[in-house]
Coordinates of C-alpha atoms in Angstrom, one line a residue:
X1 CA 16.1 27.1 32.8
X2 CA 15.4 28.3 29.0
X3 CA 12.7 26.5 27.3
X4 CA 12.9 26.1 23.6
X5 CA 9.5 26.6 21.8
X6 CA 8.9 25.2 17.9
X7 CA 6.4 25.5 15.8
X8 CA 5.4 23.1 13.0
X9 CA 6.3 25.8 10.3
X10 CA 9.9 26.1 12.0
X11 CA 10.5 22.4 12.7
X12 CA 9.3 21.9 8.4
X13 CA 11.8 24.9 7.7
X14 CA 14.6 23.0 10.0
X15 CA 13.6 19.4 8.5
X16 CA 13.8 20.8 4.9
X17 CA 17.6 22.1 5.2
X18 CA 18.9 18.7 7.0
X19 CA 21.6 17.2 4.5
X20 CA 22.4 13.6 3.8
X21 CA 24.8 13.4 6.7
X22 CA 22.7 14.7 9.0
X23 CA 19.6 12.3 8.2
X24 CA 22.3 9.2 8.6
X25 CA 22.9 10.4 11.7
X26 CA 19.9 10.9 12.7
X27 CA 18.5 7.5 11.7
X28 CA 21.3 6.1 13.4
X29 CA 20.4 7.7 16.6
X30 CA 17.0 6.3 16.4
X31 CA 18.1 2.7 15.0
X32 CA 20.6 2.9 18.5
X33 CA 17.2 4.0 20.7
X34 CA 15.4 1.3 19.3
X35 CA 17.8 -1.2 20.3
X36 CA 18.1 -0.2 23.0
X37 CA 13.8 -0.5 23.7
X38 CA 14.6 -4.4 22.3
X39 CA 16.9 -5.3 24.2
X40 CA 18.1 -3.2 27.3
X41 CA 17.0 -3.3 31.1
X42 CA 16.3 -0.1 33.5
X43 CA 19.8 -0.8 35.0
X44 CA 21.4 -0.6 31.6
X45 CA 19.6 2.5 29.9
X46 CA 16.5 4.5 29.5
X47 CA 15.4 4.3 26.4
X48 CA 14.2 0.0 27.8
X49 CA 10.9 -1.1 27.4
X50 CA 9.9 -1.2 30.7
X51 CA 10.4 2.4 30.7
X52 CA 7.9 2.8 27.8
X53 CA 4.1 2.5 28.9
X54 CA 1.7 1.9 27.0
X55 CA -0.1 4.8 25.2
X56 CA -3.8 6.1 26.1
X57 CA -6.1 6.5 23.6
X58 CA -9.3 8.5 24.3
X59 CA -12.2 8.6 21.9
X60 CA -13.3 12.7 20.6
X61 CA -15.9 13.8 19.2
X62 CA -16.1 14.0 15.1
X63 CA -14.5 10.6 14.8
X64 CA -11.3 11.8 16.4
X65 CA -9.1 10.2 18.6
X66 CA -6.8 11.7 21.3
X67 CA -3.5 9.8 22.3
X68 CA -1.4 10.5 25.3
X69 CA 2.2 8.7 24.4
X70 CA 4.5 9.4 27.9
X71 CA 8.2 8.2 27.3
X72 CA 11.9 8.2 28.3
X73 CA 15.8 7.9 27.2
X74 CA 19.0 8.1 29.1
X75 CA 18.9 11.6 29.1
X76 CA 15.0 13.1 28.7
X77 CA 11.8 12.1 29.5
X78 CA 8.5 13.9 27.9
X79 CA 5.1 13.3 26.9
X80 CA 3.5 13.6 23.1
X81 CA -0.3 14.7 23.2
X82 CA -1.8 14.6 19.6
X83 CA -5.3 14.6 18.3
X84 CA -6.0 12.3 15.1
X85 CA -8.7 12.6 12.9
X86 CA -9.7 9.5 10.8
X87 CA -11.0 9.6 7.6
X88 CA -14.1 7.5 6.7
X89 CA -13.1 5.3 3.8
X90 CA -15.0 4.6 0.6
X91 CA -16.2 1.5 -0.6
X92 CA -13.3 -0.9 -2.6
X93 CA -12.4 -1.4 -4.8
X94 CA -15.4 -3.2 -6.0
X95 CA -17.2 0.1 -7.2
X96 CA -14.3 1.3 -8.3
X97 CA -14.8 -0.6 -11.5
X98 CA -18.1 1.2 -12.3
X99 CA -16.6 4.9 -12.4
X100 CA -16.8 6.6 -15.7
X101 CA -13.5 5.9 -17.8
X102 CA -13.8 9.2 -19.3
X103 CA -13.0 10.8 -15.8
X104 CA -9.2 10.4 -15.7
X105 CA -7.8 11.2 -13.0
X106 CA -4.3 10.2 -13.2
X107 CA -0.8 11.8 -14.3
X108 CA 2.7 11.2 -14.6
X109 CA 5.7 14.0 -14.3
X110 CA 9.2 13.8 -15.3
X111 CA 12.0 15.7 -13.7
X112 CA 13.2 16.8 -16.9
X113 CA 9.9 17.8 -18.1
X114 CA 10.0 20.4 -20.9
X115 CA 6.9 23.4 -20.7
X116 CA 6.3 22.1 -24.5
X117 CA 4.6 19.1 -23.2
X118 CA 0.8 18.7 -23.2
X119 CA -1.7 17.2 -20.4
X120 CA -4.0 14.1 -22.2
X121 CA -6.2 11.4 -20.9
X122 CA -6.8 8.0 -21.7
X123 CA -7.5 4.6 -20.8
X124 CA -3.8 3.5 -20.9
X125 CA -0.9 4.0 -18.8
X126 CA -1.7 7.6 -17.2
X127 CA 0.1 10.2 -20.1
X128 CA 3.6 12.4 -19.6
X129 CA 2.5 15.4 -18.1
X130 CA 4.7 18.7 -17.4
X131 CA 5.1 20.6 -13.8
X132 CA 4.3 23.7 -15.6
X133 CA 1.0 22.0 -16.5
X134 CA 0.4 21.5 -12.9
X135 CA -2.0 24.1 -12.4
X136 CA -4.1 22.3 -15.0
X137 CA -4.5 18.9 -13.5
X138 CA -7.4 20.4 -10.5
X139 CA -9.7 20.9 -13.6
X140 CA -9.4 16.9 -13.2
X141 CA -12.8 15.6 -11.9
X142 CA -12.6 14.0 -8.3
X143 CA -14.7 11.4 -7.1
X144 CA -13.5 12.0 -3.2
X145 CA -15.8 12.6 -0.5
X146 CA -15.4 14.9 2.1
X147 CA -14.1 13.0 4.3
X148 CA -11.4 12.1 2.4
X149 CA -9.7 15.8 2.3
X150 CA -9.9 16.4 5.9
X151 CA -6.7 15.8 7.5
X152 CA -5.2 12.9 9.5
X153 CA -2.1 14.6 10.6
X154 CA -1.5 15.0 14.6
X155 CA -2.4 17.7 16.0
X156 CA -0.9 18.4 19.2
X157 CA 2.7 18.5 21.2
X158 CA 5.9 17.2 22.6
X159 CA 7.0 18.2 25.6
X160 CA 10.5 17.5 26.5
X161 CA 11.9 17.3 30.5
X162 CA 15.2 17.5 31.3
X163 CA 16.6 14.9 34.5
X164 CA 15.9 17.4 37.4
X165 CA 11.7 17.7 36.0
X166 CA 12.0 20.8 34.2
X167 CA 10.5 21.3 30.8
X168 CA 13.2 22.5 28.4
X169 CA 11.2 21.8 25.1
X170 CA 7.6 22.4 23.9
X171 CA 7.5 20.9 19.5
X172 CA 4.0 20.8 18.0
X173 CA 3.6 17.4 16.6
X174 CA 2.9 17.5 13.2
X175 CA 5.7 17.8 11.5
X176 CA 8.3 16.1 13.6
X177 CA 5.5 12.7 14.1
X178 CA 5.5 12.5 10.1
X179 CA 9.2 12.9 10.3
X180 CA 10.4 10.4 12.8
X181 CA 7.9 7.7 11.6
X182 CA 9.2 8.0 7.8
X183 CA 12.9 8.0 9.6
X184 CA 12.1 4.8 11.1
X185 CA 10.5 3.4 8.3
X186 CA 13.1 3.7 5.7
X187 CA 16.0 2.3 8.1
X188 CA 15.5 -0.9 6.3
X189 CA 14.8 0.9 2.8
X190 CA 18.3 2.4 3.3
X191 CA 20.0 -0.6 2.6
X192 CA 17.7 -2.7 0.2
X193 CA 19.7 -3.3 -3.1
X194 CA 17.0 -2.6 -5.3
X195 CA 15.1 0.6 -5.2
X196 CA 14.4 1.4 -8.6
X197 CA 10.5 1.6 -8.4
X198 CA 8.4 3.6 -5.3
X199 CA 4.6 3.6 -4.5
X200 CA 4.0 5.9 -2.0
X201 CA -0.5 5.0 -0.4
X202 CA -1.4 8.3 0.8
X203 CA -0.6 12.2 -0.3
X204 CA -0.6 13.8 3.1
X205 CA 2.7 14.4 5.6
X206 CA 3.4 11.2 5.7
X207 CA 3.6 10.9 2.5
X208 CA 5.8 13.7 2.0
X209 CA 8.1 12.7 4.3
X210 CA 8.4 8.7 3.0
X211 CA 9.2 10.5 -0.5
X212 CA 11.5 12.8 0.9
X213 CA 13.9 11.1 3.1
X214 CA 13.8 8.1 0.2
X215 CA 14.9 10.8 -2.4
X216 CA 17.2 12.4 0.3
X217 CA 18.6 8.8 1.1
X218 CA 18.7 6.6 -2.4
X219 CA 17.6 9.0 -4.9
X220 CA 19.9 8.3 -7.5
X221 CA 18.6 4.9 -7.4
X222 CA 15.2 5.9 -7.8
X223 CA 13.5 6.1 -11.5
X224 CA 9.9 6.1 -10.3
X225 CA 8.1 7.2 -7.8
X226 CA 3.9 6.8 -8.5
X227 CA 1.7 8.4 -5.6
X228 CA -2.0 6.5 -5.3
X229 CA -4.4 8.5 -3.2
X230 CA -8.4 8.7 -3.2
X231 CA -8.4 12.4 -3.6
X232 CA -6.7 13.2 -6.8
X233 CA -6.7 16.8 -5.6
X234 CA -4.8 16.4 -2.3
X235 CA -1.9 14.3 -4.6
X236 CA -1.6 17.1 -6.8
X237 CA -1.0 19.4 -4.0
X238 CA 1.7 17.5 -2.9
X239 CA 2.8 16.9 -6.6
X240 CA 3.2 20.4 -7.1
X241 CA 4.8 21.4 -4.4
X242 CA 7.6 18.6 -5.0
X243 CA 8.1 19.8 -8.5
X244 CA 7.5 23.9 -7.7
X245 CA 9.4 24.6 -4.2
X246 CA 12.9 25.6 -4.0
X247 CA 13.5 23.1 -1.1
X248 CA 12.9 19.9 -4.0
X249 CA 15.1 21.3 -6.4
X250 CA 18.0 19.5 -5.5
X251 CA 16.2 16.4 -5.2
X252 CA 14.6 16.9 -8.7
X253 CA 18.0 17.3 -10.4
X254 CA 19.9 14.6 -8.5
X255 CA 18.7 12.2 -10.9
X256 CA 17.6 12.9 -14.8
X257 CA 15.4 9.5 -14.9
X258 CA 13.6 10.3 -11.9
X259 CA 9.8 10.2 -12.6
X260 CA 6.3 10.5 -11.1
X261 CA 2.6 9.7 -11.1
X262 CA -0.3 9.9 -9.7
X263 CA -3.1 7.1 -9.4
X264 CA -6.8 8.5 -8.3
X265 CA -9.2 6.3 -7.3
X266 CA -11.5 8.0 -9.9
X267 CA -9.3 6.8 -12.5
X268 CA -11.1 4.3 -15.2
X269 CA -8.6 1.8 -15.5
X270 CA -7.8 2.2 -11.4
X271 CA -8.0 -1.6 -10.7
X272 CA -5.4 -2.4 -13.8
X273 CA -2.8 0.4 -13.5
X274 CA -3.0 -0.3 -9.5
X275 CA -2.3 -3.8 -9.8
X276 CA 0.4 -3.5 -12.5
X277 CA 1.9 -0.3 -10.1
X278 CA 2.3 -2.9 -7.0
X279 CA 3.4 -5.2 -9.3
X280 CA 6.7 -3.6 -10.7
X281 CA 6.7 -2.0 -7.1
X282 CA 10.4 -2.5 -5.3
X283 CA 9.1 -0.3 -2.3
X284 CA 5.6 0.1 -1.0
X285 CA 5.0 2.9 1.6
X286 CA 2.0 3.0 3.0
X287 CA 0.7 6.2 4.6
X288 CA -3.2 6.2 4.9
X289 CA -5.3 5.4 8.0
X290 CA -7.2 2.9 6.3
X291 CA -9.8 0.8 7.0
X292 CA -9.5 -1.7 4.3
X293 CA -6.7 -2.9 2.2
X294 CA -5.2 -0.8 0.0
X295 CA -4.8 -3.8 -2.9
X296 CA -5.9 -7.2 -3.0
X297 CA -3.6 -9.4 -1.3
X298 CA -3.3 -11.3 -4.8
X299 CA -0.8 -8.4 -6.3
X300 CA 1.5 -9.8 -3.8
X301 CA 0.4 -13.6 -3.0
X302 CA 0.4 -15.1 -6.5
X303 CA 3.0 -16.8 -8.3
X304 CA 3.6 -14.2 -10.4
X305 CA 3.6 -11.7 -7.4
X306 CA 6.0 -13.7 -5.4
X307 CA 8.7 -13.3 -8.1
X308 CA 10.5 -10.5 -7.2
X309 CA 11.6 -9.4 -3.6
X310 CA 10.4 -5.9 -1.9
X311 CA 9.9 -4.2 0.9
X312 CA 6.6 -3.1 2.1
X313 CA 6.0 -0.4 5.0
X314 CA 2.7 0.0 6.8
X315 CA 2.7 3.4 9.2
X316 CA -0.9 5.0 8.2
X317 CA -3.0 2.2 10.7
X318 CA -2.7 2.2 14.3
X319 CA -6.1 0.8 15.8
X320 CA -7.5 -2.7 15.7
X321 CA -10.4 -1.8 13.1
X322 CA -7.7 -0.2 10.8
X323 CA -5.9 -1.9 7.9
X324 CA -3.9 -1.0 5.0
X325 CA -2.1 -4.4 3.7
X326 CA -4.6 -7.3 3.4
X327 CA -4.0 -9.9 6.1
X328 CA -2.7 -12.5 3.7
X329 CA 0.0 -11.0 3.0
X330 CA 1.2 -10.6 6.6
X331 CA 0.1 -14.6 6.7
X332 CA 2.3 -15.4 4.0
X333 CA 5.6 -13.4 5.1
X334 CA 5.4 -15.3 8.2
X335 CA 4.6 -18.9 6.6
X336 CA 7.1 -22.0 6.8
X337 CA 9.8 -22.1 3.4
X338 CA 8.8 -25.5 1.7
X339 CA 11.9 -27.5 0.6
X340 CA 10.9 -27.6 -2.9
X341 CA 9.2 -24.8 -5.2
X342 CA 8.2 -25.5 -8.4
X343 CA 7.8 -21.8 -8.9
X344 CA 10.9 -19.5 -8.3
X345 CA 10.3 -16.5 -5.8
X346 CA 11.7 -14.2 -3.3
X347 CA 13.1 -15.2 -0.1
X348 CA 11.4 -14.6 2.7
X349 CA 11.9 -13.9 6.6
X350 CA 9.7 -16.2 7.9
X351 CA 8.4 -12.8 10.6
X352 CA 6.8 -9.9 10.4
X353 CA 9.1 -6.3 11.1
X354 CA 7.8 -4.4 13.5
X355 CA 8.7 -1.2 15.9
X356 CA 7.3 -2.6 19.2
X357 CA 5.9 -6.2 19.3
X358 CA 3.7 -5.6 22.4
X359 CA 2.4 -2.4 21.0
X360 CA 1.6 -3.9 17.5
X361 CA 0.2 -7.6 19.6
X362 CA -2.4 -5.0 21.1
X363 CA -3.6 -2.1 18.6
X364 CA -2.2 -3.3 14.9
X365 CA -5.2 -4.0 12.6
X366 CA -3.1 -6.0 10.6
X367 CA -1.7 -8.4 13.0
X368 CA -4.4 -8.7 15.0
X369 CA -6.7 -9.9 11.5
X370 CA -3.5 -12.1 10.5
X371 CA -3.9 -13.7 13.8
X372 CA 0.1 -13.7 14.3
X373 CA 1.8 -14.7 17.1
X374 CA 4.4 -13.1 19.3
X375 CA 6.6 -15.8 17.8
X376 CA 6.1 -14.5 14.2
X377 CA 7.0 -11.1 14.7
X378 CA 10.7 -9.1 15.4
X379 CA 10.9 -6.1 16.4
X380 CA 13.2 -3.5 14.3
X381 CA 15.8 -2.5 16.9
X382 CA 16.8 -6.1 17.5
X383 CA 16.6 -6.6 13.7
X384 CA 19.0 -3.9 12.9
X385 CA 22.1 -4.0 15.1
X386 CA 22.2 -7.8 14.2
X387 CA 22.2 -7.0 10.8
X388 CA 25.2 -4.3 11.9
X389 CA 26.9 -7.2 13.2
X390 CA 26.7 -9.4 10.8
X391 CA 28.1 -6.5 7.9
X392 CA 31.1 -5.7 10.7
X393 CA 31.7 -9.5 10.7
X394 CA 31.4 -10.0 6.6
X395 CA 33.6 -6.8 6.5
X396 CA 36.2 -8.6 8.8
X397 CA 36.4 -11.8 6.5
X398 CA 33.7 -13.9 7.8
X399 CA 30.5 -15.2 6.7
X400 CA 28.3 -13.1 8.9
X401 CA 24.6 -13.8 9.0
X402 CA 24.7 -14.5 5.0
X403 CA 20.6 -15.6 4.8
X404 CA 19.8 -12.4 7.2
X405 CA 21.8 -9.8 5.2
X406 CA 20.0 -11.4 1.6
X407 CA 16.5 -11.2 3.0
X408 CA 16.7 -7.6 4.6
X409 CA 18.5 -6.4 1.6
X410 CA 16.3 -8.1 -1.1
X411 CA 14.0 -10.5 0.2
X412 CA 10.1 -10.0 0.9
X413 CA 10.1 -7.8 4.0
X414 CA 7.0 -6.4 6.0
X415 CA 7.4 -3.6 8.4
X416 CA 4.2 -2.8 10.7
X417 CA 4.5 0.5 12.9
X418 CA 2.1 2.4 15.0
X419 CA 4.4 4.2 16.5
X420 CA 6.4 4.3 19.3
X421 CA 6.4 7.4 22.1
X422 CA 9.9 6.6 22.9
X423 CA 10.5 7.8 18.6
X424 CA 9.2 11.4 19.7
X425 CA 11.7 11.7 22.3
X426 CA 14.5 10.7 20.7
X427 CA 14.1 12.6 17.5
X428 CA 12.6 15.5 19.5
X429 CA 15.9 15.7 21.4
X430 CA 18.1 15.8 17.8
X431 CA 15.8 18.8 16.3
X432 CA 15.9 20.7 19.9
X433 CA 19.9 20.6 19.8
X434 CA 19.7 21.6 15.5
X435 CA 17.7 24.2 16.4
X436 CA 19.5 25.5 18.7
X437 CA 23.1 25.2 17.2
X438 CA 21.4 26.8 13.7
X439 CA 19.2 29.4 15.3
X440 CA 16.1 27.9 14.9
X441 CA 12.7 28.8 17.0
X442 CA 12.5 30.8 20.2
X443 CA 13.6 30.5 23.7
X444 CA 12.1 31.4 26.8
X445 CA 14.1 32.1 29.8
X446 CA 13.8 31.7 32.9
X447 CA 10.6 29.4 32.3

């Protein structure tokens, strides 16, 4: 039997050329594998829960952790092996308020930037700046640590085994974990009605791949797209590769109105732009392995905050001690609709979103802090083929699940991973055949 080997360079290069059609498809494979976790049995299909166990996670040295994530579907079973690294945080946002004003460290692009354009600070909104004034931004000071540019990206493998127990594919993780978890995460983003604004927490592959497949997906409905990280440094990087490399370019020029930033937390006015940023915010991604919350839960929570309807994704955070949206938040998506408001705001789902209830019960910081039930959560691959029935029903002439379809399409949604092995497989089995019908990586025979 042949074994296909792929590195993380080859699986980027085979991720980057995927068109629209094959994304869909591939989503829909995944939304189809997660139902199937939700609500099959062992005599039905594979891909059940029962056939998922629980990951291991080992403690490594240099504040690493090592996960062991052994999975199945109808047709492979395999094993994902990565090492994370987690980044100590800094204090927030508290101290934030004492940093210098004079050390901007925020920017904002346009896709139709012109080279005649000029970089500037000040303490307003963060100025128009060029992509071929890229290069200047790193002279912008940076108040992140050193922990904050190492990297939290997997490192490690998939290994993919065919029916009979022979290994067919060995992925390295990297790529294709940033990949599948941004696939999963925008399954819901796919289909909200309103995507105008973006804010992307976090500048590494994540990051990358959230911006990317929401480009790739609804980017002609996309006018902004502001990036807040720590390190201003590592969101230029990532700035300037969206706005220098070939494989952008027909992102960039899908849309003329198309716009980003970047948000430092060195940035004088950090505390106001980030709250008026979350504000305006249809979509929040958030990509960090954080310890804390990324913004106060009063962005969201207050009357004013509750006025509009978004969708907010938390995939950085997958231990107990580790936190991205503040635990009110969570307590509020879940909390009972009073009859009467004597404020207008966004519907809500009265649960949580999440890709495997007992996984996130057991290691999501988030949850755990909210103190929510089993109850008050739903997991995404029971969500979204009743959604599917409910469009094929309202497509037929009925009424379909009319308060369902308004929430997930414009109400307040919350969506909590910390990912699933059974994700690895299933996308890992979709790259292996690409690859392999487009030439991509390198077989061994006989292995």
């Amino acid at each position: 039997m042949s074994l296909t080997v792929l590195s993380d360079a080859v699986i980027r290069s085979l991720l980057f050329s995927l068109t629209l059609e094959d994304v869909i498809n591939l989503q829909e494979n995944l939304s189809e594998a997660l139902h199937e976790y939700s609500t099959g049995t062992q005599e039905t299909t594979g891909c059940c829960s029962t056939n998922q166990p629980q990951r291991i996670s080992i403690p490594a040295a240099n504040n690493q952790t090592t996960l062991f994530m052994p999975a199945s579907t109808s047709t492979s079973r395999g094993i994902k092996i990565a090492t994370l690294a987690t980044a100590s945080e800094p204090t927030r946002p508290d101290s934030l308020q004492s940093l210098d004003s004079t050390h901007s460290t925020a920017s904002t692009l346009n896709s139709q930037s012109t080279p005649s354009s000029s970089l500037s600070t000040s303490n307003s909104t963060p100025p128009a700046t060029p992509a071929s004034q890229l290069s200047k931004l790193s002279r912008a000071p940076s108040h992140s640590t050193a922990a904050s540019s190492q990297s939290t990206s997997p490192i490690g493998s998939l290994t993919l085994i065919a029916s009979t127990g022979a290994p067919y594919a060995f992925l390295a993780a990297s790529e294709l974990t940033a990949f599948r978890t941004a696939l999963a995460a925008t399954i819901i983003f796919r289909r909200r009605t309103n995507v105008h604004t973006v804010v992307v927490f976090g500048a590494g592959l994540q990051a990358l791949w959230h911006i990317r497949l929401a480009l790739l997906l609804r980017g002609a409905d996309i006018h902004h797209i502001h990036i807040v990280n720590r390190s201003f440094e590592r969101a230029r990087q990532l700035m300037t590769e969206i706005y220098t490399s070939d494989s952008w370019a027909h992102l960039r020029k899908a849309n003329e109105k198309l716009d980003f930033s970047i948000l430092g937390a060195g940035y004088g006015e950090y505390n106001r732009i980030l709250k008026e940023r979350v504000r305006k915010a249809d979509i929040i991604f958030c990509c960090t392995p954080s310890t804390t919350p990324l913004f106060p839960a009063e962005h969201l929570t207050s009357t004013e905050g509750r006025k509009k309807g978004r969708y907010l994704s938390a995939v950085g955070s997958y231990r107990q001690q580790m936190i991205e949206l503040h635990p009110d938040i969570l307590r509020q998506a879940v909390a009972p609709e009073h009859k009467y408001h004597h404020h207008k705001h966004a519907q809500k789902g009265g649960v949580v979103v999440v890709d495997s209830l007992s996984a996130c019960m057991k290691e999501a910081g988030e949850v755990k802090q909210a103190g929510l039930t089993a109850e008050q959560l739903v997991e995404i691959g029971e969500l979204v083929m009743v959604k599917k029935a409910s469009m094929m029903e309202i497509a037929a002439g009925g009424e379909g699940e009319v308060g369902l379809k308004k929430w997930l399409m414009g109400g307040n949604v919350v969506y909590k991973s910390v990912g699933l092995g059974l994700m690895d497989i299933c996308v890992g089995e979709d790259v292996v055949t690409l690859a392999k019908e487009r030439g991509y990586g390198k077989t061994v025979e006989g292995f």
